[in-house]
PDB file of C-alpha atoms in Angstrom:
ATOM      1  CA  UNK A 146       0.000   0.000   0.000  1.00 38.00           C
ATOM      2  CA  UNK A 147       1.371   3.048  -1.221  1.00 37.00           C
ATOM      3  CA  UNK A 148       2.594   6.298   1.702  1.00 38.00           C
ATOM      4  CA  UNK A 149      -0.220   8.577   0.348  1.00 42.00           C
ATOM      5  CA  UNK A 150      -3.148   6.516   0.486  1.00 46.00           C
ATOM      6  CA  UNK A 151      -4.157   7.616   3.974  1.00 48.00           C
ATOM      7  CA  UNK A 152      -4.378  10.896   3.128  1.00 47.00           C
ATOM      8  CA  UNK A 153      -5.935   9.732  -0.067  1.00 49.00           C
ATOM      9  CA  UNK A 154      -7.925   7.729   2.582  1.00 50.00           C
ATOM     10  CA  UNK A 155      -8.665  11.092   4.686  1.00 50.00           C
ATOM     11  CA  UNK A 156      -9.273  13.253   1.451  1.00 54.00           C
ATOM     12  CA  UNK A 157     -11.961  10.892  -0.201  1.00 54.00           C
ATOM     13  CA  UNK A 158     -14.134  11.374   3.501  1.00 54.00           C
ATOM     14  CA  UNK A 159     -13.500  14.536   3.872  1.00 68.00           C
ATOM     15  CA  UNK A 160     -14.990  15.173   0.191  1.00 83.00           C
ATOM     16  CA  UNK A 161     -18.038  13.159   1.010  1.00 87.00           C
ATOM     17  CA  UNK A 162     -18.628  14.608   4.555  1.00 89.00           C
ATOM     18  CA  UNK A 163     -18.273  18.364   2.659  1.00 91.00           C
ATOM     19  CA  UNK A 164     -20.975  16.691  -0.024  1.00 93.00           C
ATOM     20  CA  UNK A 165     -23.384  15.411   2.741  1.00 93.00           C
ATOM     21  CA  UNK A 166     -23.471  18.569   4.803  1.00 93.00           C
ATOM     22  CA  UNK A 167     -24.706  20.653   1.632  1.00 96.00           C
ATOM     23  CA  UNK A 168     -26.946  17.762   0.837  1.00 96.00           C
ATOM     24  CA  UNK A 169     -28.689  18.010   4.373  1.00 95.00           C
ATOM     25  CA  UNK A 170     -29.187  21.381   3.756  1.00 96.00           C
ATOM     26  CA  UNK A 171     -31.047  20.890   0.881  1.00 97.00           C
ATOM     27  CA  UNK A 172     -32.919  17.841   2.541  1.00 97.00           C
ATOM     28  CA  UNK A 173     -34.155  19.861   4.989  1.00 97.00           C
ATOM     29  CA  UNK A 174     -34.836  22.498   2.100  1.00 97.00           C
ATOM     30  CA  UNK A 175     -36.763  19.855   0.038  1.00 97.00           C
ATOM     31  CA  UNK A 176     -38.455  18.837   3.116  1.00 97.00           C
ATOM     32  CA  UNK A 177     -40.161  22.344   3.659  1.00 96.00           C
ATOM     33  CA  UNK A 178     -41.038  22.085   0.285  1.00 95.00           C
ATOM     34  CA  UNK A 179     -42.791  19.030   0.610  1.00 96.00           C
ATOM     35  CA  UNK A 180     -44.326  20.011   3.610  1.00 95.00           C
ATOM     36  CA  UNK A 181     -45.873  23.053   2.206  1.00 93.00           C
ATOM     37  CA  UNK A 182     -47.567  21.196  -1.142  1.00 92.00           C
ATOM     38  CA  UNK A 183     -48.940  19.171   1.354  1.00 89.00           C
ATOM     39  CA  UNK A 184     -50.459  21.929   3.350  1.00 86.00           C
ATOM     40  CA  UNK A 185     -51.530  24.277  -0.013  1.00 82.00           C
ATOM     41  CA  UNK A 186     -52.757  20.683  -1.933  1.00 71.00           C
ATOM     42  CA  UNK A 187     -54.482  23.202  -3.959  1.00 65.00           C
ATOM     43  CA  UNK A 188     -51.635  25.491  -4.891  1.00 65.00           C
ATOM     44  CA  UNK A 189     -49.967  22.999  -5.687  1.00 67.00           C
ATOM     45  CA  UNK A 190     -51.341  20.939  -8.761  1.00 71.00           C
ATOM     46  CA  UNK A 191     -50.319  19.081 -12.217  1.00 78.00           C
ATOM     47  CA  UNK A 192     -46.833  20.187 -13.168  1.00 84.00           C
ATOM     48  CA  UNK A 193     -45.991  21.681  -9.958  1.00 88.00           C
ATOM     49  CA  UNK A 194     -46.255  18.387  -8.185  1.00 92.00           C
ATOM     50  CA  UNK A 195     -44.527  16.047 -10.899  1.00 92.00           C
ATOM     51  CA  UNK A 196     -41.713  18.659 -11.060  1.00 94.00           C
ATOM     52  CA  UNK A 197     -41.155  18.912  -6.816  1.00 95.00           C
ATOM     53  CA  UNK A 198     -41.568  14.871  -6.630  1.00 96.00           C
ATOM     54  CA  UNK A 199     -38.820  14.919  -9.770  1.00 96.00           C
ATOM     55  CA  UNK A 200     -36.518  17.341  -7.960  1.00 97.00           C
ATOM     56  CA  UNK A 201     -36.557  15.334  -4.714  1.00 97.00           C
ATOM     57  CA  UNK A 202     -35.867  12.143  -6.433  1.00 97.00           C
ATOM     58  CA  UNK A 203     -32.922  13.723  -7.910  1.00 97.00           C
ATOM     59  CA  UNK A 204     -31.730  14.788  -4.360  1.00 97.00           C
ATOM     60  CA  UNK A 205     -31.630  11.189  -3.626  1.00 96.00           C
ATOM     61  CA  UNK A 206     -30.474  10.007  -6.836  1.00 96.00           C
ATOM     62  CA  UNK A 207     -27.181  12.507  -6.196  1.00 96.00           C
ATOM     63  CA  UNK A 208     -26.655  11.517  -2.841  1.00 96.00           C
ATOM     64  CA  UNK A 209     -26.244   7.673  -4.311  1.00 95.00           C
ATOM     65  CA  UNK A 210     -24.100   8.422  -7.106  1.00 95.00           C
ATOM     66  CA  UNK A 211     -21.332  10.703  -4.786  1.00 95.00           C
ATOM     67  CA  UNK A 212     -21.590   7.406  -2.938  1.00 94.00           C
ATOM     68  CA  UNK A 213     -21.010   5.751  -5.058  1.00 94.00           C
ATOM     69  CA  UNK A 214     -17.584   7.933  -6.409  1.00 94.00           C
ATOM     70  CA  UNK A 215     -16.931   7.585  -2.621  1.00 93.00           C
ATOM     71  CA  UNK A 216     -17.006   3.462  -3.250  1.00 92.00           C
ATOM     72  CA  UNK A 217     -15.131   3.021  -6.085  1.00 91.00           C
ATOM     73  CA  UNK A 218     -12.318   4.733  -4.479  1.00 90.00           C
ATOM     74  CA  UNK A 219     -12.453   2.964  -0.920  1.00 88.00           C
ATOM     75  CA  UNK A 220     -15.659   1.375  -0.186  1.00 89.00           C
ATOM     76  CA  UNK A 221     -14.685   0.777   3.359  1.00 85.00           C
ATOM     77  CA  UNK A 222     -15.941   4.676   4.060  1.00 87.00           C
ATOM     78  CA  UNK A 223     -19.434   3.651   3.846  1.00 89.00           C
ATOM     79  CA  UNK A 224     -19.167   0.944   5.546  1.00 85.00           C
ATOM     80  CA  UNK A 225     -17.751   3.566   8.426  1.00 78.00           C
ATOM     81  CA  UNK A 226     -19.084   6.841   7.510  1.00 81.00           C
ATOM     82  CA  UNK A 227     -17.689   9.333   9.748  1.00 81.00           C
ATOM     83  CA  UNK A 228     -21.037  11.882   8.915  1.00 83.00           C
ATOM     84  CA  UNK A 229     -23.695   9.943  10.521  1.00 86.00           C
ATOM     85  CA  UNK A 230     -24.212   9.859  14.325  1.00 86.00           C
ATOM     86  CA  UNK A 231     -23.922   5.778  16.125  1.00 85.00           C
ATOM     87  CA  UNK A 232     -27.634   5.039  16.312  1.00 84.00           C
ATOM     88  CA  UNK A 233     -28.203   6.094  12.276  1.00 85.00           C
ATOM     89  CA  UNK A 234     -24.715   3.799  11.369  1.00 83.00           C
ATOM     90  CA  UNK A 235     -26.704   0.948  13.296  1.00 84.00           C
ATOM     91  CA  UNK A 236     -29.863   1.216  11.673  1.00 87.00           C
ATOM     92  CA  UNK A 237     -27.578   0.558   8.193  1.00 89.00           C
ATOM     93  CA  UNK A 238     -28.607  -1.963   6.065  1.00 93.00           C
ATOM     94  CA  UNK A 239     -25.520  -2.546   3.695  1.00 93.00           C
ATOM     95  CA  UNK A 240     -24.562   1.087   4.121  1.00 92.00           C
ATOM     96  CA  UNK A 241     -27.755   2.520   3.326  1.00 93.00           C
ATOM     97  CA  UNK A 242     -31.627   2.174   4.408  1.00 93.00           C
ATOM     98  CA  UNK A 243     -33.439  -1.224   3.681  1.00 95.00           C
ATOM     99  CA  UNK A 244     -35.397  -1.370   0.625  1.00 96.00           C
ATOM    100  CA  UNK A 245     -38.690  -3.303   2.747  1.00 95.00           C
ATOM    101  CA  UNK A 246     -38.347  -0.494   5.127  1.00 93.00           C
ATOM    102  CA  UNK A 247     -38.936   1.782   2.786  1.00 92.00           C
ATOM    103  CA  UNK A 248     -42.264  -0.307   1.387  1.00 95.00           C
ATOM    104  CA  UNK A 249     -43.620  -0.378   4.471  1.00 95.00           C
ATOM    105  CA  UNK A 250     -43.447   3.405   4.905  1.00 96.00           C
ATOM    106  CA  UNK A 251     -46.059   3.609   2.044  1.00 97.00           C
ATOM    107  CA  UNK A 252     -48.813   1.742   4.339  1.00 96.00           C
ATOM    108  CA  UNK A 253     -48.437   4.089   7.249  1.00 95.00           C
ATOM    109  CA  UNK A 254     -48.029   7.323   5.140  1.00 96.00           C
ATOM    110  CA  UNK A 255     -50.687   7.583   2.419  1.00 97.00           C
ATOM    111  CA  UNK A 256     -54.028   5.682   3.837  1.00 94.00           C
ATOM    112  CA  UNK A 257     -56.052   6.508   0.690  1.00 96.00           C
ATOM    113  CA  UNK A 258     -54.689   3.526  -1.710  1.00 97.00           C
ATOM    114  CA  UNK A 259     -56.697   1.659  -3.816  1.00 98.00           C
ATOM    115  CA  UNK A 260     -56.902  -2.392  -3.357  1.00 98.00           C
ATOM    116  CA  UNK A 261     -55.028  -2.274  -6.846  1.00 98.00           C
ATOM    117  CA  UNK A 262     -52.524  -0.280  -5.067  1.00 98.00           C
ATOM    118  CA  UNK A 263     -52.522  -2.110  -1.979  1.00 98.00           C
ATOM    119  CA  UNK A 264     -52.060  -5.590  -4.254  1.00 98.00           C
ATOM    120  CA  UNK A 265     -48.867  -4.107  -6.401  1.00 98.00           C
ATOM    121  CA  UNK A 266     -47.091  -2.584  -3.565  1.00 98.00           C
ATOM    122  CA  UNK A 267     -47.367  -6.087  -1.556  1.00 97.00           C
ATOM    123  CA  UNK A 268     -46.290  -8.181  -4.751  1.00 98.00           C
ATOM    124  CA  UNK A 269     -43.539  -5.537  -4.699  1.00 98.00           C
ATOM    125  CA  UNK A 270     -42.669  -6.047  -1.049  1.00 98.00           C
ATOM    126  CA  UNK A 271     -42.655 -10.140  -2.082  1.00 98.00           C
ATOM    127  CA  UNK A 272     -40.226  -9.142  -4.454  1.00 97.00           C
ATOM    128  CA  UNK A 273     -38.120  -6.964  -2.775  1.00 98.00           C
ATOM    129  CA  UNK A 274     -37.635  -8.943   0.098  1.00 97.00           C
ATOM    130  CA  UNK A 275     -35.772 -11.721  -2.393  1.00 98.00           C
ATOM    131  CA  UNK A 276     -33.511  -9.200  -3.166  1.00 98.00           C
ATOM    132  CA  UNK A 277     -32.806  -8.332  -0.018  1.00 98.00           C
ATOM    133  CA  UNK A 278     -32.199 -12.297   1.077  1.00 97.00           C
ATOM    134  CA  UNK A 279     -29.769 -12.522  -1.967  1.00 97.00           C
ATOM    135  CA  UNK A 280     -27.419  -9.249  -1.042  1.00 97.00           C
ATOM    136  CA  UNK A 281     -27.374 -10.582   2.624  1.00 96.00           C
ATOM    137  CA  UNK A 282     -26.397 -13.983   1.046  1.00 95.00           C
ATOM    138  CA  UNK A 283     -23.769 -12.717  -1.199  1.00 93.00           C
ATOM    139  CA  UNK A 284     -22.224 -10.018   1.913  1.00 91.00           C
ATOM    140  CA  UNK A 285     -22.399 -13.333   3.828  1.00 90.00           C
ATOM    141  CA  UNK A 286     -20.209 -15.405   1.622  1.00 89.00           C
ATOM    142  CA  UNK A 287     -17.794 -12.087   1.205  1.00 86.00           C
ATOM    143  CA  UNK A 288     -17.252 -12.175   4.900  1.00 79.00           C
ATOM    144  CA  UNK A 289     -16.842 -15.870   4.884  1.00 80.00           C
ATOM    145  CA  UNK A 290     -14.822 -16.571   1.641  1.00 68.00           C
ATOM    146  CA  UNK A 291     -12.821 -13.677   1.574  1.00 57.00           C
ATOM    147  CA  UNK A 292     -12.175 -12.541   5.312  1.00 50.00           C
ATOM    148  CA  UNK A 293     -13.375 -13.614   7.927  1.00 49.00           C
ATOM    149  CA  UNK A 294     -14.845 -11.460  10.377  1.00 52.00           C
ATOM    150  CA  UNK A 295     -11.980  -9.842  11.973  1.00 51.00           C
ATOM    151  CA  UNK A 296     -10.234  -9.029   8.596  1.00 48.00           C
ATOM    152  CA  UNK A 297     -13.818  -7.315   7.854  1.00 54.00           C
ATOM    153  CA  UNK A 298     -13.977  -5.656  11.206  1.00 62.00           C
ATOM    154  CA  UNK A 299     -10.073  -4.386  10.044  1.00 56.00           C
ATOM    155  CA  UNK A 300     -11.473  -3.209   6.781  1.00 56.00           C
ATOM    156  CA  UNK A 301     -13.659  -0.835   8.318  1.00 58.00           C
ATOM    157  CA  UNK A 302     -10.907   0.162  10.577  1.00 62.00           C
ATOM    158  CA  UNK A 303      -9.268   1.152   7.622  1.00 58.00           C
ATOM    159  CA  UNK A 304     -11.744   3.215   6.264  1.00 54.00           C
ATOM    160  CA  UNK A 305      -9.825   5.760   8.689  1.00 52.00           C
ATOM    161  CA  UNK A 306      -6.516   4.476   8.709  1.00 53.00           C
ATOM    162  CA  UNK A 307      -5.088   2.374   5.250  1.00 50.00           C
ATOM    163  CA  UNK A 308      -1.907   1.030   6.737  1.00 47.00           C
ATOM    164  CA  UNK A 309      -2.388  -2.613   5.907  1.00 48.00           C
ATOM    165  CA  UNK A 310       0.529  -4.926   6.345  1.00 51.00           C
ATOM    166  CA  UNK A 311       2.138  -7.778   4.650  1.00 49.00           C
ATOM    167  CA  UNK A 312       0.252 -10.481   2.803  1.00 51.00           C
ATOM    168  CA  UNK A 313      -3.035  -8.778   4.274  1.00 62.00           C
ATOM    169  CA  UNK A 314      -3.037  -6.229   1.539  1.00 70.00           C
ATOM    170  CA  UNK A 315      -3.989  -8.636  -1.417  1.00 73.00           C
ATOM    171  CA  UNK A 316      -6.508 -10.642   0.764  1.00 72.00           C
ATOM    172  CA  UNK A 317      -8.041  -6.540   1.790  1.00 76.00           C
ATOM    173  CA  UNK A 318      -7.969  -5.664  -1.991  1.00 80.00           C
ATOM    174  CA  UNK A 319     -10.177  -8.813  -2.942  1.00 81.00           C
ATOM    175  CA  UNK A 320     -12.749  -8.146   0.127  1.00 83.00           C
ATOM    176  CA  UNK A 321     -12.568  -4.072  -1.314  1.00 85.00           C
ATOM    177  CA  UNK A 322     -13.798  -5.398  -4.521  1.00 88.00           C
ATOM    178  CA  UNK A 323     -16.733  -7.579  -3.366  1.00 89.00           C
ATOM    179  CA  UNK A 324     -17.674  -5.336  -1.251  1.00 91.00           C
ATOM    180  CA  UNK A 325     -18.115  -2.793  -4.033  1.00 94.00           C
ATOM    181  CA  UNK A 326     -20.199  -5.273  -5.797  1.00 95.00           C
ATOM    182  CA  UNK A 327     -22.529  -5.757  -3.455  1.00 95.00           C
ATOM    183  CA  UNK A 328     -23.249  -1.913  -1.939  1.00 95.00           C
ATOM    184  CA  UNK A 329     -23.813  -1.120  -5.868  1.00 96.00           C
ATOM    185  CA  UNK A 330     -26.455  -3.852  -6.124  1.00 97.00           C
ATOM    186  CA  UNK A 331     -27.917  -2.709  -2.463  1.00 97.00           C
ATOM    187  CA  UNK A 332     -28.015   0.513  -3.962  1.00 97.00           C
ATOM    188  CA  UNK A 333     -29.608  -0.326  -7.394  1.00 96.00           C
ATOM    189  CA  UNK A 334     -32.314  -1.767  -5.660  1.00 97.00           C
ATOM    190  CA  UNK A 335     -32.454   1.185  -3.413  1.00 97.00           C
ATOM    191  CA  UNK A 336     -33.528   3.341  -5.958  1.00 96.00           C
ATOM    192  CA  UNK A 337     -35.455   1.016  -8.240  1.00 96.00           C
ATOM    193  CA  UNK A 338     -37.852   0.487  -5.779  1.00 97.00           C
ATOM    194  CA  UNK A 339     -38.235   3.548  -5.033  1.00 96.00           C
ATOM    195  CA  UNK A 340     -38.889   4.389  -8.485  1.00 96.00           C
ATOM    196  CA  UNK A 341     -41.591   1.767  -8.549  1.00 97.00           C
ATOM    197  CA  UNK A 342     -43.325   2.415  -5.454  1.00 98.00           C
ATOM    198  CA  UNK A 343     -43.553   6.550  -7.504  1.00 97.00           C
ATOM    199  CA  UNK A 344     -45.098   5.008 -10.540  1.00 97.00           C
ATOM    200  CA  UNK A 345     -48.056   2.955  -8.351  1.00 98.00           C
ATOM    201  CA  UNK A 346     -48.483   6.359  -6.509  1.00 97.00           C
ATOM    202  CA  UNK A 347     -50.626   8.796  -7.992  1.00 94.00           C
ATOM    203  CA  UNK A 348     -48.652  12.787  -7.791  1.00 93.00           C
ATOM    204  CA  UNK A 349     -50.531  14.033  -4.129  1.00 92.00           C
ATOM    205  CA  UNK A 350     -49.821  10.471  -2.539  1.00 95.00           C
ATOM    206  CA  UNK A 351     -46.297  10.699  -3.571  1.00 96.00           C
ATOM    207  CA  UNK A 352     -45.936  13.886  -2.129  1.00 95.00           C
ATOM    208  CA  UNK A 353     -47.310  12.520   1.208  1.00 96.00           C
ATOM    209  CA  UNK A 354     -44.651   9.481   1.009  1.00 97.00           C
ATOM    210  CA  UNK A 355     -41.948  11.396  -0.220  1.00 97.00           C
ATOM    211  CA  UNK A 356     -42.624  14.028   3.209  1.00 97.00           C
ATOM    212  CA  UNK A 357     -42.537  10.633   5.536  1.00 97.00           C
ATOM    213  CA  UNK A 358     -39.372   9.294   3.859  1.00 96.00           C
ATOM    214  CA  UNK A 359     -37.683  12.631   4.184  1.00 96.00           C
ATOM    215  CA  UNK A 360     -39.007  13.685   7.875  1.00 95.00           C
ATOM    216  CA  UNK A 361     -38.037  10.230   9.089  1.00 93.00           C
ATOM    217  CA  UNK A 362     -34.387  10.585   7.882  1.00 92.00           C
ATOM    218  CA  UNK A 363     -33.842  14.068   9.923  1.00 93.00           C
ATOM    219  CA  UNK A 364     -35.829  12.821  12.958  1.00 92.00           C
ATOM    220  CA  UNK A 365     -33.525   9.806  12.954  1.00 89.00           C
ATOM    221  CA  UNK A 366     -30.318  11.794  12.514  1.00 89.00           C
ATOM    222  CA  UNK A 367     -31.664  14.309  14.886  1.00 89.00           C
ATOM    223  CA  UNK A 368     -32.001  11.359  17.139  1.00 88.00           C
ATOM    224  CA  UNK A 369     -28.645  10.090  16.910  1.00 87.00           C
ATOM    225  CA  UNK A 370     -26.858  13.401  16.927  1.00 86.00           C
ATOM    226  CA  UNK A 371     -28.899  14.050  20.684  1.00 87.00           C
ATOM    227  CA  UNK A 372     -27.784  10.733  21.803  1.00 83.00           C
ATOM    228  CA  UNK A 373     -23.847  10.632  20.861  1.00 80.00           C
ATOM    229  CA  UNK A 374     -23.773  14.515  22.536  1.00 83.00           C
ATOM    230  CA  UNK A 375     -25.542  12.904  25.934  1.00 83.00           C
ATOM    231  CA  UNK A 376     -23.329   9.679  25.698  1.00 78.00           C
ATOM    232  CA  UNK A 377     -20.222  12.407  25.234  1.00 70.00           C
ATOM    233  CA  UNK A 378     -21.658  14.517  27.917  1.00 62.00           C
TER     234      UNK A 378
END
């Protein structure tokens, strides 16, 4: 391992940590947004909708592809991301939040579906959780074919830190690669079923699921960020 890659290390986190504060800002910008079609449902109609649920999506969709920059170059950062407070790291499903989550959200945030609705967003759930079996199959057999738990736990260690030593480095560089295989297809299905849960959604009800999804994120980080401050304290 080369002398400069723990400050490439340390430059690669600092980018994404400068990235996610300006995206929280317009999270919490998008958020108001939201907030406000919902309360002025009449304001806001047709094009205005479509274009505000478009420009959130494309909040998300940026935050995944800096990620995913972040990745390529040492996955072992998102695994560890220094920008999230303890209790929003533990609620992490493969570095991000867990596609069935995310399904379920629909059920408690817009009560007006149809049974159509109701049908296609539990086939999707069906579907989704699949996927979600075969990425926690496939991070399994990383862990257990490549390194085993420890070297793992030293991975993430080295998210911080890339001094690796000896005949550890090729074993680390094989466990780096898997490991970017499977947060890109954790992330793919991230986002495409998000996209399909906004195509069984009519406009207003996305708007109403997209202000859940959203809210919940900052009340979680909120959360954390109160509890690592009293555990400090």
């Amino acid at each position: 391992m080369s002398p400069g890659s723990g400050a490439s290390t340390s430059r690669d986190g600092g980018s994404f940590d400068t990235f996610f504060e300006g995206w929280l800002v317009r999270h919490e910008h998008y958020l108001e947004e939201l907030l406000t079609a919902q309360q002025q449902c009449r304001e806001y109609q047709g094009d205005d909708v479509k274009d505000l649920i478009t420009k959130v999506l494309s909040h998300y969709q940026q935050y995944f592809e800096e990620k995913s920059r972040v990745a390529q170059r040492n996955v072992f950062l998102v695994f560890a991301p220094t920008c999230l407070p303890s209790l929003e790291c533990a609620s992490l499903w493969i570095t991000g939040f867990k596609p069935g989550f995310a399904l379920r959200l629909v059920f408690s945030s817009v009560q007006d579906l149809s049974q159509e609705q109701s049908e296609r967003i539990e086939r999707l759930m069906e579907e989704t959780k699949v996927e979600e079996r075969v990425l926690n199959d496939e991070l399994a057999r990383v862990q257990e074919s490549v390194a085993a738990p420890p070297l793992l736990e030293m991975a993430r260690k080295q998210a911080r830190r890339m001094n690796v030593e000896g005949g550890r480095e090729e074993a680390l560089l094989t466990l780096r690669k898997a490991l970017e295989e499977v947060v890109a297809g954790a992330d793919l299905l991230r986002m495409t079923t998000t996209m399909k849960v906004v195509e069984i959604l009519k406009p207003e009800q996305n708007v109403r699921y997209l202000t859940a999804a959203t809210q919940l994120f900052l009340n979680l980080r909120n959360l954390g960020l109160q509890k690592d401050a009293n555990t400090k304290g």
